[in-house]
Amino acid sequence: MKAFSPALGAVLLLAAAAPATAQTPPEALTWMVLNEINSAWFDRTEPLNRPPLVTRVPDGVIRPVDVTHDDKPDWLVDYTDSGLTYCGTGGCLRTLYVSDGDDYLMAFDEQTHTFDLSRRGGETVIEAEVHHIFCGSTGDDCAFAWTWDPALKQLVERPTAAGVSLLGNDGGFAPIGERESNRPIEDRLPAELSEVWHGNRITCPSTDDDGFRVFRPTFKEVPDLNGDGRRDWLVRLPDPCPRDVYEEVQARPFSVWLTGADGRLSEAWTSEPDHWAMIDIATTPASLVSNPACGTETACPNRRLRWDSRSSTFVSVD
């Protein structure tokens, strides 16, 4: 078996290929988890000051699931009972690898409070409850849902079991978090956005030891917004530097970048300053909501938009 690609709780669907008790995780996956558990105690200065070597993955940490429906088990690594400090206020780390021929792809790698799988409309849908920091201004935890797209080889968004179709947090909750140490962010971006990433860095004075902090644009891949069947992007440039620690600066606008027929990206629309993006996937194509900083309540004047192919821009929806 090839090495794992770095690409990318209530009900778990066991892989249909065989009973769960008869399925053995790939050796490379077992090695990875054991290495993480044992490396947590690594200290060259005190090699004897450590617990006994762990040679067996704790029960329940690696579980077979069926996400791709290709008669091969997919594997969920749930670190809840691993003994590692991969849990906190944001929940516990869950990492999902899905089969791709003879290989496996990372499909999910984030901290969540829950991680549930269920069947809906012929699909296996993953739903995860996440920390309220990803949910907007309500202050409550919220859920996001996805299903596996074999053509894109990634998880794509779905409404939750409760019917929530609005993706807050500037376009949703990314199934794979940014791990700068594992793979540079710019390597994961299309060429046009890589140029934005490199060309819009700002350096602000800081009380940190170095006396400054570097801020870069943020990016979010989102469902198709203009009806061409291709996924699009939201981009937010870093906010300006405050003059002192007490100044509250106005947040920069976000912009929408659409994927053209040739696969290239171009900037199509820019919000007002201090607005935040939400994507409503209740319809296809998805619709765009430009949300002011006042929140998501009725009194806050959201601006709902749809793509108008005649004028090649987003227009307001009454």
Tab-separated table of C-alpha atoms in Angstrom:
chain	number	residue	atom	x	y	z
A	1	MET	CA	0.000	0.000	0.000
A	2	LYS	CA	1.239	3.475	-0.829
A	3	ALA	CA	1.866	6.076	1.852
A	4	PHE	CA	-0.998	8.301	2.913
A	5	SER	CA	-1.493	11.364	0.723
A	6	PRO	CA	-1.468	14.707	2.538
A	7	ALA	CA	-4.216	16.067	0.255
A	8	LEU	CA	-6.723	16.872	1.890
A	9	GLY	CA	-20.440	10.959	18.333
A	10	ALA	CA	-23.468	9.013	17.696
A	11	VAL	CA	-23.829	6.899	14.565
A	12	LEU	CA	-20.865	5.393	12.702
A	13	LEU	CA	-21.464	3.453	9.512
A	14	LEU	CA	-19.150	0.459	9.445
A	15	ALA	CA	-17.543	-0.289	6.103
A	16	ALA	CA	-19.617	-2.732	4.099
A	17	ALA	CA	-16.666	-4.772	2.851
A	18	ALA	CA	-16.472	-6.890	6.024
A	19	PRO	CA	-17.541	-6.909	9.683
A	20	ALA	CA	-15.723	-4.310	11.762
A	21	THR	CA	-14.135	-7.008	13.902
A	22	ALA	CA	-12.519	-8.539	10.799
A	23	GLN	CA	-11.010	-5.296	9.527
A	24	THR	CA	-7.445	-4.413	10.337
A	25	PRO	CA	-6.260	-0.811	9.888
A	26	PRO	CA	-3.468	-0.231	7.387
A	27	GLU	CA	-0.085	-0.764	9.007
A	28	ALA	CA	0.998	2.762	8.102
A	29	LEU	CA	-2.011	4.212	9.938
A	30	THR	CA	-1.355	2.124	13.041
A	31	TRP	CA	2.293	3.176	12.972
A	32	MET	CA	1.294	6.843	12.668
A	33	VAL	CA	-0.926	6.757	15.765
A	34	LEU	CA	1.564	4.754	17.842
A	35	ASN	CA	4.321	7.147	16.826
A	36	GLU	CA	2.203	10.138	17.915
A	37	ILE	CA	1.401	8.538	21.269
A	38	ASN	CA	4.987	7.557	22.045
A	39	SER	CA	6.563	10.737	20.659
A	40	ALA	CA	4.500	12.820	23.076
A	41	TRP	CA	6.958	11.746	25.800
A	42	PHE	CA	10.102	12.255	23.733
A	43	ASP	CA	12.851	14.149	25.559
A	44	ARG	CA	16.500	13.535	24.627
A	45	THR	CA	17.687	14.996	27.916
A	46	GLU	CA	15.653	12.501	29.987
A	47	PRO	CA	15.231	9.342	27.877
A	48	LEU	CA	14.363	7.176	30.897
A	49	ASN	CA	11.748	9.538	32.289
A	50	ARG	CA	8.822	8.195	30.313
A	51	PRO	CA	6.062	5.587	30.616
A	52	PRO	CA	6.364	2.148	29.006
A	53	LEU	CA	6.346	2.077	25.219
A	54	VAL	CA	2.822	1.792	23.801
A	55	THR	CA	2.702	-1.033	21.242
A	56	ARG	CA	-1.067	-1.311	20.735
A	57	VAL	CA	-3.415	1.442	19.587
A	58	PRO	CA	-6.087	2.030	22.270
A	59	ASP	CA	-9.518	0.624	21.465
A	60	GLY	CA	-11.769	2.925	19.477
A	61	VAL	CA	-9.041	5.272	18.263
A	62	ILE	CA	-8.929	3.820	14.720
A	63	ARG	CA	-12.330	2.798	13.372
A	64	PRO	CA	-13.544	1.628	9.950
A	65	VAL	CA	-16.301	3.708	8.378
A	66	ASP	CA	-17.950	3.757	4.962
A	67	VAL	CA	-17.797	7.147	3.273
A	68	THR	CA	-16.770	6.412	-0.327
A	69	HIS	CA	-18.943	3.305	-0.952
A	70	ASP	CA	-16.248	1.621	-3.031
A	71	ASP	CA	-16.221	-1.694	-1.113
A	72	LYS	CA	-13.095	-0.608	0.756
A	73	PRO	CA	-13.072	0.606	4.362
A	74	ASP	CA	-12.366	4.229	5.093
A	75	TRP	CA	-10.697	5.001	8.420
A	76	LEU	CA	-11.549	7.451	11.154
A	77	VAL	CA	-8.860	8.304	13.704
A	78	ASP	CA	-10.671	9.645	16.765
A	79	TYR	CA	-8.150	10.933	19.307
A	80	THR	CA	-10.695	11.192	22.151
A	81	ASP	CA	-9.360	8.101	23.959
A	82	SER	CA	-5.801	8.190	22.617
A	83	GLY	CA	-4.260	9.644	25.769
A	84	LEU	CA	-2.899	12.552	23.729
A	85	THR	CA	-3.661	16.183	24.512
A	86	TYR	CA	-5.517	16.611	21.230
A	87	CYS	CA	-8.709	17.687	23.004
A	88	GLY	CA	-9.756	21.031	24.431
A	89	THR	CA	-12.537	23.593	24.388
A	90	GLY	CA	-12.950	22.941	20.662
A	91	GLY	CA	-13.525	19.230	21.204
A	92	CYS	CA	-11.199	16.443	20.111
A	93	LEU	CA	-9.213	15.966	16.931
A	94	ARG	CA	-10.806	13.690	14.345
A	95	THR	CA	-8.927	12.685	11.215
A	96	LEU	CA	-10.655	10.857	8.366
A	97	TYR	CA	-8.857	8.987	5.594
A	98	VAL	CA	-10.895	7.818	2.618
A	99	SER	CA	-9.913	5.158	0.102
A	100	ASP	CA	-8.725	6.262	-3.327
A	101	GLY	CA	-7.732	3.194	-5.328
A	102	ASP	CA	-4.723	1.721	-3.569
A	103	ASP	CA	-4.113	4.944	-1.684
A	104	TYR	CA	-5.835	6.927	1.063
A	105	LEU	CA	-6.611	10.646	1.111
A	106	MET	CA	-7.015	12.842	4.158
A	107	ALA	CA	-10.581	14.150	4.014
A	108	PHE	CA	-11.024	15.630	7.479
A	109	ASP	CA	-8.573	16.839	10.125
A	110	GLU	CA	-10.080	19.147	12.731
A	111	GLN	CA	-11.146	19.436	16.352
A	112	THR	CA	-14.893	18.914	16.826
A	113	HIS	CA	-17.268	18.243	19.696
A	114	THR	CA	-19.049	15.507	17.748
A	115	PHE	CA	-18.445	13.577	14.537
A	116	ASP	CA	-21.460	11.631	13.282
A	117	LEU	CA	-22.149	9.706	10.078
A	118	SER	CA	-25.607	8.947	8.702
A	119	ARG	CA	-27.307	8.040	5.432
A	120	ARG	CA	-29.400	10.719	3.731
A	121	GLY	CA	-30.752	10.562	0.208
A	122	GLY	CA	-28.343	7.814	-0.822
A	123	GLU	CA	-25.304	9.666	0.559
A	124	THR	CA	-23.215	9.213	3.648
A	125	VAL	CA	-23.274	12.585	5.391
A	126	ILE	CA	-20.755	13.621	8.020
A	127	GLU	CA	-22.015	16.108	10.574
A	128	ALA	CA	-19.822	17.746	13.200
A	129	GLU	CA	-20.643	20.149	15.994
A	130	VAL	CA	-17.898	22.755	16.410
A	131	HIS	CA	-16.868	25.488	18.832
A	132	HIS	CA	-18.957	28.649	18.770
A	133	ILE	CA	-16.005	30.705	17.496
A	134	PHE	CA	-16.809	29.253	14.052
A	135	CYS	CA	-20.525	29.990	14.267
A	136	GLY	CA	-20.944	33.744	14.020
A	137	SER	CA	-22.276	36.112	16.661
A	138	THR	CA	-24.791	33.859	18.447
A	139	GLY	CA	-22.304	32.583	21.016
A	140	ASP	CA	-23.594	28.997	20.699
A	141	ASP	CA	-21.916	25.957	19.209
A	142	CYS	CA	-23.139	25.003	15.743
A	143	ALA	CA	-22.911	22.140	13.257
A	144	PHE	CA	-21.692	21.725	9.685
A	145	ALA	CA	-22.191	18.792	7.342
A	146	TRP	CA	-20.419	17.299	4.319
A	147	THR	CA	-20.432	14.367	1.927
A	148	TRP	CA	-17.593	12.896	-0.132
A	149	ASP	CA	-17.295	14.023	-3.769
A	150	PRO	CA	-15.285	11.364	-5.660
A	151	ALA	CA	-14.692	13.648	-8.650
A	152	LEU	CA	-13.269	16.500	-6.576
A	153	LYS	CA	-11.699	14.060	-4.090
A	154	GLN	CA	-12.784	16.165	-1.146
A	155	LEU	CA	-15.676	16.703	1.221
A	156	VAL	CA	-18.360	19.105	-0.015
A	157	GLU	CA	-20.957	20.938	2.035
A	158	ARG	CA	-24.477	19.731	2.786
A	159	PRO	CA	-27.307	21.117	4.974
A	160	THR	CA	-27.286	19.746	8.499
A	161	ALA	CA	-29.782	17.175	9.766
A	162	ALA	CA	-31.727	20.065	11.277
A	163	GLY	CA	-31.994	21.687	7.839
A	164	VAL	CA	-29.482	24.477	8.444
A	165	SER	CA	-28.086	25.482	5.059
A	166	LEU	CA	-26.348	28.745	5.914
A	167	LEU	CA	-22.561	28.485	6.100
A	168	GLY	CA	-21.327	31.195	8.461
A	169	ASN	CA	-17.754	31.959	9.485
A	170	ASP	CA	-16.872	33.572	6.143
A	171	GLY	CA	-18.083	30.568	4.177
A	172	GLY	CA	-18.174	27.612	6.549
A	173	PHE	CA	-15.892	25.349	8.539
A	174	ALA	CA	-12.984	23.886	6.573
A	175	PRO	CA	-12.795	20.065	6.953
A	176	ILE	CA	-8.994	20.252	6.866
A	177	GLY	CA	-7.468	22.942	9.036
A	178	GLU	CA	-4.450	24.952	8.036
A	179	ARG	CA	-1.316	23.124	9.107
A	180	GLU	CA	1.499	25.428	8.018
A	181	SER	CA	4.120	23.017	9.367
A	182	ASN	CA	2.791	20.138	7.245
A	183	ARG	CA	2.184	21.896	3.949
A	184	PRO	CA	2.667	25.589	3.148
A	185	ILE	CA	-0.625	27.399	2.613
A	186	GLU	CA	0.417	28.860	-0.723
A	187	ASP	CA	1.068	25.363	-2.109
A	188	ARG	CA	-2.606	24.525	-1.655
A	189	LEU	CA	-3.878	27.626	-3.466
A	190	PRO	CA	-4.594	28.169	-7.165
A	191	ALA	CA	-1.928	30.253	-8.885
A	192	GLU	CA	-4.011	33.453	-8.868
A	193	LEU	CA	-4.621	33.232	-5.125
A	194	SER	CA	-1.030	32.308	-4.426
A	195	GLU	CA	-0.114	35.683	-5.924
A	196	VAL	CA	-2.596	37.353	-3.551
A	197	TRP	CA	-1.087	35.455	-0.614
A	198	HIS	CA	2.455	36.556	-1.480
A	199	GLY	CA	1.599	40.132	-2.446
A	200	ASN	CA	-0.584	41.244	0.458
A	201	ARG	CA	1.392	40.541	3.592
A	202	ILE	CA	1.459	43.291	6.209
A	203	THR	CA	3.721	43.655	9.236
A	204	CYS	CA	2.335	45.343	12.350
A	205	PRO	CA	4.104	46.480	15.535
A	206	SER	CA	3.503	44.072	18.381
A	207	THR	CA	4.384	43.491	22.015
A	208	ASP	CA	5.678	40.048	21.029
A	209	ASP	CA	9.348	39.285	21.628
A	210	ASP	CA	10.166	40.138	18.005
A	211	GLY	CA	8.350	43.455	18.222
A	212	PHE	CA	6.161	42.748	15.182
A	213	ARG	CA	3.603	40.324	13.767
A	214	VAL	CA	3.007	39.298	10.170
A	215	PHE	CA	-0.551	39.029	8.834
A	216	ARG	CA	-1.579	37.481	5.510
A	217	PRO	CA	-4.804	37.115	3.518
A	218	THR	CA	-7.186	34.285	4.358
A	219	PHE	CA	-8.915	32.049	1.819
A	220	LYS	CA	-11.988	29.816	1.829
A	221	GLU	CA	-13.057	27.497	-0.986
A	222	VAL	CA	-16.864	27.554	-1.243
A	223	PRO	CA	-19.678	25.911	-3.255
A	224	ASP	CA	-20.455	27.105	-6.789
A	225	LEU	CA	-21.878	30.641	-6.702
A	226	ASN	CA	-22.406	31.432	-10.405
A	227	GLY	CA	-23.949	28.224	-11.703
A	228	ASP	CA	-21.058	26.884	-13.772
A	229	GLY	CA	-20.595	23.808	-11.582
A	230	ARG	CA	-17.136	24.862	-10.397
A	231	ARG	CA	-16.259	25.706	-6.809
A	232	ASP	CA	-15.348	29.296	-6.034
A	233	TRP	CA	-13.345	31.190	-3.395
A	234	LEU	CA	-13.703	33.889	-0.756
A	235	VAL	CA	-10.681	36.056	-0.016
A	236	ARG	CA	-10.131	38.469	2.857
A	237	LEU	CA	-7.078	40.718	2.979
A	238	PRO	CA	-5.505	41.431	6.383
A	239	ASP	CA	-6.877	44.369	8.335
A	240	PRO	CA	-4.749	47.526	8.654
A	241	CYS	CA	-2.411	47.846	11.602
A	242	PRO	CA	-3.863	49.646	14.635
A	243	ARG	CA	-1.961	52.710	15.785
A	244	ASP	CA	-1.927	51.379	19.338
A	245	VAL	CA	-3.292	48.451	21.352
A	246	TYR	CA	-6.502	50.375	22.110
A	247	GLU	CA	-7.531	51.202	18.549
A	248	GLU	CA	-10.203	49.045	16.922
A	249	VAL	CA	-9.644	49.075	13.178
A	250	GLN	CA	-12.385	48.516	10.630
A	251	ALA	CA	-12.229	45.077	9.034
A	252	ARG	CA	-11.320	44.972	5.354
A	253	PRO	CA	-13.937	43.807	2.815
A	254	PHE	CA	-14.078	40.236	1.570
A	255	SER	CA	-14.004	39.471	-2.129
A	256	VAL	CA	-15.475	36.688	-4.261
A	257	TRP	CA	-13.270	34.958	-6.814
A	258	LEU	CA	-14.995	32.850	-9.457
A	259	THR	CA	-13.508	29.958	-11.403
A	260	GLY	CA	-13.707	30.492	-15.161
A	261	ALA	CA	-14.206	27.961	-17.944
A	262	ASP	CA	-10.438	27.724	-18.350
A	263	GLY	CA	-10.007	26.934	-14.670
A	264	ARG	CA	-8.486	30.320	-13.899
A	265	LEU	CA	-9.768	32.498	-11.078
A	266	SER	CA	-10.751	36.149	-11.280
A	267	GLU	CA	-12.104	38.600	-8.712
A	268	ALA	CA	-15.833	39.117	-9.342
A	269	TRP	CA	-17.237	41.084	-6.408
A	270	THR	CA	-16.131	42.921	-3.258
A	271	SER	CA	-18.198	43.555	-0.147
A	272	GLU	CA	-18.414	46.690	1.958
A	273	PRO	CA	-15.829	47.033	4.754
A	274	ASP	CA	-16.555	45.181	7.977
A	275	HIS	CA	-18.889	42.715	6.281
A	276	TRP	CA	-18.658	38.949	6.667
A	277	ALA	CA	-19.550	36.283	4.153
A	278	MET	CA	-22.187	33.610	4.530
A	279	ILE	CA	-23.051	31.052	1.860
A	280	ASP	CA	-26.553	29.578	1.600
A	281	ILE	CA	-26.479	26.112	0.025
A	282	ALA	CA	-30.270	25.647	0.122
A	283	THR	CA	-30.254	26.195	-3.649
A	284	THR	CA	-27.925	25.370	-6.539
A	285	PRO	CA	-26.029	27.500	-7.305
A	286	ALA	CA	-25.509	28.688	-3.750
A	287	SER	CA	-26.354	32.275	-2.846
A	288	LEU	CA	-24.107	34.825	-1.194
A	289	VAL	CA	-24.957	36.779	1.952
A	290	SER	CA	-22.952	39.838	2.932
A	291	ASN	CA	-23.429	40.202	6.673
A	292	PRO	CA	-22.520	43.404	8.575
A	293	ALA	CA	-20.662	43.120	11.843
A	294	CYS	CA	-23.880	43.755	13.814
A	295	GLY	CA	-24.711	40.038	13.648
A	296	THR	CA	-27.245	37.703	12.059
A	297	GLU	CA	-30.428	38.892	13.792
A	298	THR	CA	-33.358	40.241	11.765
A	299	ALA	CA	-32.517	43.845	12.639
A	300	CYS	CA	-29.065	43.467	11.105
A	301	PRO	CA	-29.324	44.411	7.417
A	302	ASN	CA	-27.956	41.346	5.643
A	303	ARG	CA	-27.498	41.730	1.928
A	304	ARG	CA	-28.496	38.569	0.028
A	305	LEU	CA	-27.094	38.287	-3.481
A	306	ARG	CA	-27.304	36.002	-6.489
A	307	TRP	CA	-25.189	35.829	-9.623
A	308	ASP	CA	-26.662	37.535	-12.685
A	309	SER	CA	-25.133	36.067	-15.835
A	310	ARG	CA	-26.383	38.915	-18.047
A	311	SER	CA	-24.515	41.602	-16.144
A	312	SER	CA	-21.774	39.216	-14.934
A	313	THR	CA	-22.030	40.383	-11.377
A	314	PHE	CA	-23.841	39.697	-8.117
A	315	VAL	CA	-27.163	41.489	-7.679
A	316	SER	CA	-29.289	41.978	-4.593
A	317	VAL	CA	-32.221	39.659	-3.963
A	318	ASP	CA	-35.313	41.316	-2.478
